[in-house]
Amino acid sequence: ALIAVLVLALALGGMGWWGYQQLEQLRAAQTGLVERSALTALERDQQDRLGEMAGRVSNLNERVETRLESLAQMQNRVEDGAAARRNLTDRVDQLYRRMQAERADWQGAEAAYLARIAQHRLRFNADVAGALEALEAADRLLAGLGGAAVDRREALAAAINQLLAVKPIDQVEINRRLTRISNALDQLPLAAGIAPAPAADATTADSDNAGDQSAGSRLDRAWQRLQQGLGELVTISRERAVEPLPDSRSRFLLQQNLMLQVETARLAALQGESETYQQALSQMQQWVESYFDSAAQSVRQVNSEIEALKATSVAMEPPRIAALLAPVIEGADGR
């Protein structure tokens, strides 16, 4: 019985232990089930959140891709703009170089033209001042070309030195003396005993026919009458008192002819025509000595001015600068 009791007790204890183990397993199963349910819910929640996050990430990816495409387009545009700017810069450089080349050609051609003007002024007008001004203007043009125009500038400098060595004619003094002579003509006293030639009939006839003839023919007849009248005037007598010429027209024509010779001398001096200049002065001196009182102070003063003018040379041999200017002209032609 004791053994039976012991066996029974052991059996009950084993059954109790087994029951306890089963209960613990059930509790563990229940706990695991609860945890599994929580994990499932958490997993579902995480999955939902992950889905939401994936959607957001997808949207962000789409936005990023859109931005990247925009950035790529902008980069392409920037690159296209940079290429266009480079092309534009190249074109501007080409245009600038072409403009500089054309400007250099133009300056060289203009300098050659001014050199030709200087030669023309010297050859045909003996105008040293005008030629010098033209050469100085040409040198200023070539100065902008830098070292490319050194030889031409040296040629211009040599030509300018030749012109500076020329002694200029004192045109101011010549004009001043001629002006004093022309201003004194109205005040010169005529020599005593001078009377006009008797040409009343011819004068009357000319007056009657004046309306039928041109102004040019009347001037020609007046000049012929002046020459004839002056040729027939009597010789000067310095022993008699000086009296005005009775015929005012003869004195007027005489003064006008003297004025004409004054202007002829002035123009000849400007143009460097020595022969014409001397002839005009000699003609003036001859008429002053023939028809005016040489004893009067004003007449002597006019004669003194004429002598001073005759002693002044207006002839000038211009320097030959054509060979010196050859590099300037030929350099422009070579371009």
Coordinates of C-alpha atoms in Angstrom, one line a residue:
A1 CA 0.0 0.0 0.0
L2 CA 2.8 2.3 0.8
I3 CA 4.4 1.5 -2.4
A4 CA 1.1 2.0 -4.1
V5 CA 0.7 5.3 -2.3
L6 CA 4.2 6.3 -3.3
V7 CA 3.5 5.2 -6.8
L8 CA 0.3 7.1 -6.8
A9 CA 2.0 10.1 -5.3
L10 CA 4.7 9.9 -7.8
A11 CA 2.1 9.5 -10.6
L12 CA 0.1 12.5 -9.3
G13 CA 3.3 14.5 -9.0
G14 CA 4.3 13.6 -12.5
M15 CA 0.9 14.4 -13.7
G16 CA 1.0 17.6 -11.8
W17 CA 4.4 18.5 -13.3
W18 CA 3.2 17.6 -16.7
G19 CA 0.1 19.7 -16.2
Y20 CA 2.2 22.5 -15.0
Q21 CA 4.4 22.2 -18.1
Q22 CA 1.4 22.1 -20.3
L23 CA 0.0 25.1 -18.6
E24 CA 3.3 26.9 -18.9
Q25 CA 3.4 25.9 -22.6
L26 CA -0.1 27.2 -23.0
R27 CA 0.7 30.4 -21.2
A28 CA 3.8 30.7 -23.4
A29 CA 1.8 29.9 -26.4
Q30 CA -0.8 32.5 -25.4
T31 CA 2.0 35.0 -24.7
G32 CA 3.6 34.2 -28.1
L33 CA 0.3 34.5 -29.8
V34 CA -0.3 37.9 -28.2
E35 CA 3.2 39.0 -29.1
R36 CA 2.7 37.6 -32.6
S37 CA -0.5 39.5 -33.0
A38 CA 1.3 42.7 -31.8
L39 CA 4.1 42.0 -34.1
T40 CA 1.7 41.4 -36.9
A41 CA -0.1 44.7 -36.2
L42 CA 3.2 46.4 -35.8
E43 CA 4.4 44.8 -39.0
R44 CA 1.2 45.9 -40.7
D45 CA 1.7 49.4 -39.3
Q46 CA 5.3 49.4 -40.4
Q47 CA 4.4 48.2 -43.8
D48 CA 1.8 50.9 -44.1
R49 CA 4.3 53.4 -43.0
L50 CA 6.9 51.9 -45.3
G51 CA 4.4 52.1 -48.1
E52 CA 3.7 55.7 -47.3
M53 CA 7.4 56.4 -47.1
A54 CA 7.9 54.6 -50.3
G55 CA 5.2 56.7 -51.9
R56 CA 6.9 59.8 -50.6
V57 CA 10.3 58.6 -51.7
S58 CA 8.8 57.9 -55.1
N59 CA 7.3 61.3 -55.3
L60 CA 10.6 62.8 -54.1
N61 CA 12.4 60.7 -56.7
E62 CA 10.1 62.0 -59.4
R63 CA 10.6 65.5 -58.2
V64 CA 14.3 65.0 -58.1
E65 CA 14.3 63.5 -61.5
T66 CA 12.2 66.5 -62.8
R67 CA 14.7 68.9 -61.1
L68 CA 17.6 67.0 -62.5
E69 CA 16.0 67.2 -66.0
S70 CA 15.5 70.9 -65.5
L71 CA 19.1 71.2 -64.3
A72 CA 20.3 69.3 -67.3
Q73 CA 18.3 71.5 -69.6
M74 CA 19.6 74.6 -67.8
Q75 CA 23.2 73.2 -68.1
N76 CA 22.6 72.6 -71.8
R77 CA 21.3 76.1 -72.2
V78 CA 24.3 77.5 -70.2
E79 CA 26.7 75.5 -72.4
D80 CA 24.9 76.7 -75.5
G81 CA 25.1 80.2 -74.2
A82 CA 28.8 79.8 -73.4
A83 CA 29.4 78.4 -76.9
A84 CA 27.4 81.3 -78.4
R85 CA 29.4 83.8 -76.4
R86 CA 32.6 82.2 -77.5
N87 CA 31.4 82.4 -81.1
L88 CA 30.4 86.0 -80.6
T89 CA 33.8 86.7 -79.0
D90 CA 35.6 85.1 -81.9
R91 CA 33.5 87.1 -84.4
V92 CA 34.1 90.4 -82.5
D93 CA 37.8 89.6 -82.5
Q94 CA 37.8 89.0 -86.2
L95 CA 35.8 92.1 -86.8
Y96 CA 38.2 94.1 -84.6
R97 CA 41.2 92.7 -86.3
R98 CA 39.6 93.4 -89.7
M99 CA 38.7 96.9 -88.6
Q100 CA 42.2 97.5 -87.3
A101 CA 43.6 96.3 -90.6
E102 CA 41.1 98.5 -92.6
R103 CA 41.9 101.4 -90.4
A104 CA 45.6 100.9 -90.9
D105 CA 45.0 100.7 -94.7
W106 CA 42.9 103.8 -94.6
Q107 CA 45.4 105.8 -92.5
G108 CA 48.2 104.7 -94.9
A109 CA 46.1 105.7 -97.9
E110 CA 45.2 109.1 -96.4
A111 CA 48.8 109.8 -95.5
A112 CA 49.8 109.0 -99.1
Y113 CA 47.1 111.4 -100.3
L114 CA 48.4 114.1 -98.1
A115 CA 51.9 113.5 -99.4
R116 CA 50.6 114.0 -102.9
I117 CA 48.9 117.2 -101.9
A118 CA 52.2 118.5 -100.4
Q119 CA 53.9 117.7 -103.7
H120 CA 51.2 119.4 -105.7
R121 CA 51.3 122.5 -103.5
L122 CA 55.1 122.8 -103.9
R123 CA 55.1 122.1 -107.6
F124 CA 52.2 124.3 -108.8
N125 CA 51.9 126.9 -106.1
A126 CA 55.2 127.0 -104.3
D127 CA 53.2 126.9 -101.1
V128 CA 55.7 125.7 -98.5
A129 CA 53.4 126.4 -95.6
G130 CA 50.5 124.4 -97.2
A131 CA 52.8 121.5 -98.0
L132 CA 54.3 121.5 -94.5
E133 CA 50.8 121.4 -93.0
A134 CA 49.8 118.5 -95.2
L135 CA 53.0 116.5 -94.3
E136 CA 52.4 117.1 -90.6
A137 CA 48.9 115.9 -90.9
A138 CA 50.2 112.7 -92.6
D139 CA 52.7 112.1 -89.8
R140 CA 49.9 112.4 -87.2
L141 CA 47.9 109.7 -89.1
L142 CA 50.9 107.4 -89.4
A143 CA 51.7 107.8 -85.7
G144 CA 48.6 105.8 -84.9
L145 CA 50.0 102.7 -86.7
G146 CA 52.9 102.2 -84.3
G147 CA 56.0 100.4 -85.4
A148 CA 54.5 99.4 -88.8
A149 CA 54.9 102.9 -90.1
V150 CA 58.4 103.8 -88.8
D151 CA 60.0 103.9 -92.3
R152 CA 57.2 106.1 -93.7
R153 CA 57.4 108.5 -90.7
E154 CA 61.2 108.7 -91.2
A155 CA 60.6 109.7 -94.8
L156 CA 58.0 112.3 -93.7
A157 CA 60.5 113.7 -91.2
A158 CA 63.2 114.1 -93.8
A159 CA 60.7 115.9 -96.1
I160 CA 59.5 118.2 -93.3
N161 CA 63.1 119.1 -92.4
Q162 CA 63.6 120.1 -96.1
L163 CA 60.6 122.4 -96.0
L164 CA 61.6 123.9 -92.6
A165 CA 65.0 124.8 -94.1
V166 CA 63.3 127.0 -96.8
K167 CA 63.4 130.7 -96.0
P168 CA 59.8 131.9 -96.5
I169 CA 58.8 135.0 -98.4
D170 CA 57.6 137.8 -96.2
Q171 CA 54.1 138.1 -97.8
V172 CA 52.9 140.2 -94.9
E173 CA 55.5 142.9 -95.5
I174 CA 54.9 142.9 -99.3
N175 CA 51.1 143.2 -98.8
R176 CA 51.7 146.0 -96.2
R177 CA 53.8 148.0 -98.7
L178 CA 51.4 147.5 -101.6
T179 CA 48.5 148.6 -99.4
R180 CA 50.4 151.8 -98.4
I181 CA 50.9 152.5 -102.1
S182 CA 47.3 151.9 -103.0
N183 CA 46.1 154.1 -100.1
A184 CA 48.4 156.9 -101.2
L185 CA 47.4 157.1 -104.8
D186 CA 44.4 159.4 -104.2
Q187 CA 46.7 161.9 -102.5
L188 CA 49.5 162.0 -105.0
P189 CA 49.8 165.5 -106.6
L190 CA 50.0 165.5 -110.4
A191 CA 52.9 167.2 -112.1
A192 CA 52.4 170.8 -113.3
G193 CA 51.5 171.3 -117.0
I194 CA 49.8 168.0 -117.6
A195 CA 46.6 168.4 -119.6
P196 CA 44.4 165.8 -121.4
A197 CA 44.6 165.3 -125.1
P198 CA 42.0 167.0 -127.3
A199 CA 39.6 164.1 -128.0
A200 CA 36.3 165.8 -127.5
D201 CA 34.8 164.8 -130.8
A202 CA 35.6 161.1 -130.3
T203 CA 34.3 161.3 -126.7
T204 CA 31.0 162.9 -127.9
A205 CA 30.7 160.2 -130.6
D206 CA 31.3 157.5 -128.1
S207 CA 28.7 159.0 -125.7
D208 CA 26.1 159.0 -128.5
N209 CA 26.7 155.3 -129.3
A210 CA 27.1 154.2 -125.7
G211 CA 23.6 152.9 -125.4
D212 CA 24.2 150.5 -128.4
Q213 CA 27.4 148.9 -127.3
S214 CA 28.2 146.4 -124.6
A215 CA 30.0 147.2 -121.3
G216 CA 33.1 145.2 -122.4
S217 CA 33.6 147.3 -125.5
R218 CA 33.2 150.5 -123.5
L219 CA 35.9 149.4 -121.1
D220 CA 38.1 148.6 -124.1
R221 CA 37.6 152.1 -125.5
A222 CA 38.2 153.7 -122.1
W223 CA 41.5 151.8 -121.8
Q224 CA 42.5 152.9 -125.3
R225 CA 41.6 156.5 -124.6
L226 CA 43.7 156.3 -121.4
Q227 CA 46.7 155.0 -123.2
Q228 CA 46.3 157.6 -125.9
G229 CA 45.7 160.5 -123.5
L230 CA 48.6 159.6 -121.3
G231 CA 50.9 159.2 -124.3
E232 CA 50.1 162.7 -125.5
L233 CA 50.4 164.5 -122.2
V234 CA 53.1 167.1 -122.1
T235 CA 56.5 166.7 -120.3
I236 CA 56.7 167.3 -116.5
S237 CA 57.7 170.8 -115.5
R238 CA 59.0 170.9 -112.0
E239 CA 59.5 174.7 -112.1
R240 CA 55.7 175.4 -112.2
A241 CA 53.3 174.9 -109.3
V242 CA 51.5 171.6 -109.2
E243 CA 47.8 171.8 -110.3
P244 CA 45.1 169.2 -110.4
L245 CA 44.4 167.5 -113.8
P246 CA 41.5 169.4 -115.4
D247 CA 39.8 166.2 -116.7
S248 CA 38.7 164.1 -113.7
R249 CA 38.1 161.0 -115.9
S250 CA 41.8 160.9 -116.9
R251 CA 43.0 161.0 -113.3
F252 CA 40.4 158.4 -112.3
L253 CA 41.6 156.0 -115.1
L254 CA 45.2 156.7 -114.2
Q255 CA 44.5 155.8 -110.6
Q256 CA 42.5 152.7 -111.5
N257 CA 45.3 151.5 -113.8
L258 CA 47.8 152.0 -111.0
M259 CA 45.5 150.0 -108.6
L260 CA 45.4 147.3 -111.2
Q261 CA 49.2 147.1 -111.3
V262 CA 49.2 147.0 -107.4
E263 CA 46.9 144.0 -107.4
T264 CA 48.8 142.4 -110.2
A265 CA 52.0 142.7 -108.1
R266 CA 50.2 141.4 -105.0
L267 CA 48.9 138.3 -106.9
A268 CA 52.2 137.6 -108.5
A269 CA 53.9 137.8 -105.1
L270 CA 51.5 135.3 -103.7
Q271 CA 52.1 132.9 -106.6
G272 CA 55.8 133.4 -106.7
E273 CA 55.8 134.8 -110.3
S274 CA 58.9 137.0 -110.1
E275 CA 58.8 138.3 -113.7
T276 CA 55.1 139.4 -113.5
Y277 CA 55.8 141.0 -110.1
Q278 CA 58.8 143.0 -111.4
Q279 CA 56.9 144.1 -114.5
A280 CA 54.0 145.4 -112.5
L281 CA 56.3 147.3 -110.1
S282 CA 58.3 148.8 -113.0
Q283 CA 55.1 149.9 -114.8
M284 CA 53.9 151.5 -111.5
Q285 CA 57.2 153.3 -111.0
Q286 CA 57.2 154.5 -114.6
W287 CA 53.7 156.0 -114.4
V288 CA 54.4 157.6 -111.0
E289 CA 57.6 159.2 -112.2
S290 CA 55.9 160.4 -115.5
Y291 CA 52.6 161.8 -114.2
F292 CA 53.1 162.8 -110.6
D293 CA 55.3 165.5 -109.0
S294 CA 58.5 163.8 -108.1
A295 CA 59.4 166.6 -105.7
A296 CA 56.4 165.9 -103.5
Q297 CA 57.1 164.0 -100.3
S298 CA 54.2 161.6 -100.9
V299 CA 55.4 160.8 -104.4
R300 CA 59.0 160.2 -103.1
Q301 CA 57.5 157.9 -100.4
V302 CA 55.6 155.9 -103.0
N303 CA 58.8 155.6 -105.1
S304 CA 60.7 154.4 -102.0
E305 CA 58.1 151.7 -101.4
I306 CA 58.3 150.6 -105.0
E307 CA 62.1 150.4 -104.8
A308 CA 61.9 148.4 -101.6
L309 CA 59.4 146.0 -103.2
K310 CA 61.5 145.6 -106.3
A311 CA 64.5 144.6 -104.1
T312 CA 62.3 141.9 -102.4
S313 CA 62.5 138.6 -104.2
V314 CA 59.3 136.6 -104.5
A315 CA 60.8 133.8 -106.5
M316 CA 61.3 130.7 -104.5
E317 CA 62.8 127.4 -105.6
P318 CA 60.8 124.7 -103.7
P319 CA 62.7 121.8 -102.4
R320 CA 62.4 118.5 -104.3
I321 CA 60.8 116.1 -101.9
A322 CA 59.2 113.6 -104.3
A323 CA 62.0 111.0 -103.8
L324 CA 61.8 111.5 -100.0
L325 CA 58.0 110.8 -100.0
A326 CA 58.3 107.8 -102.2
P327 CA 58.0 105.3 -99.2
V328 CA 54.9 107.0 -98.0
I329 CA 53.1 106.9 -101.4
E330 CA 54.4 103.5 -102.6
G331 CA 53.7 102.0 -99.2
A332 CA 50.0 102.9 -99.5
D333 CA 49.9 101.6 -103.1
G334 CA 51.5 98.4 -102.1
R335 CA 48.8 97.7 -99.6

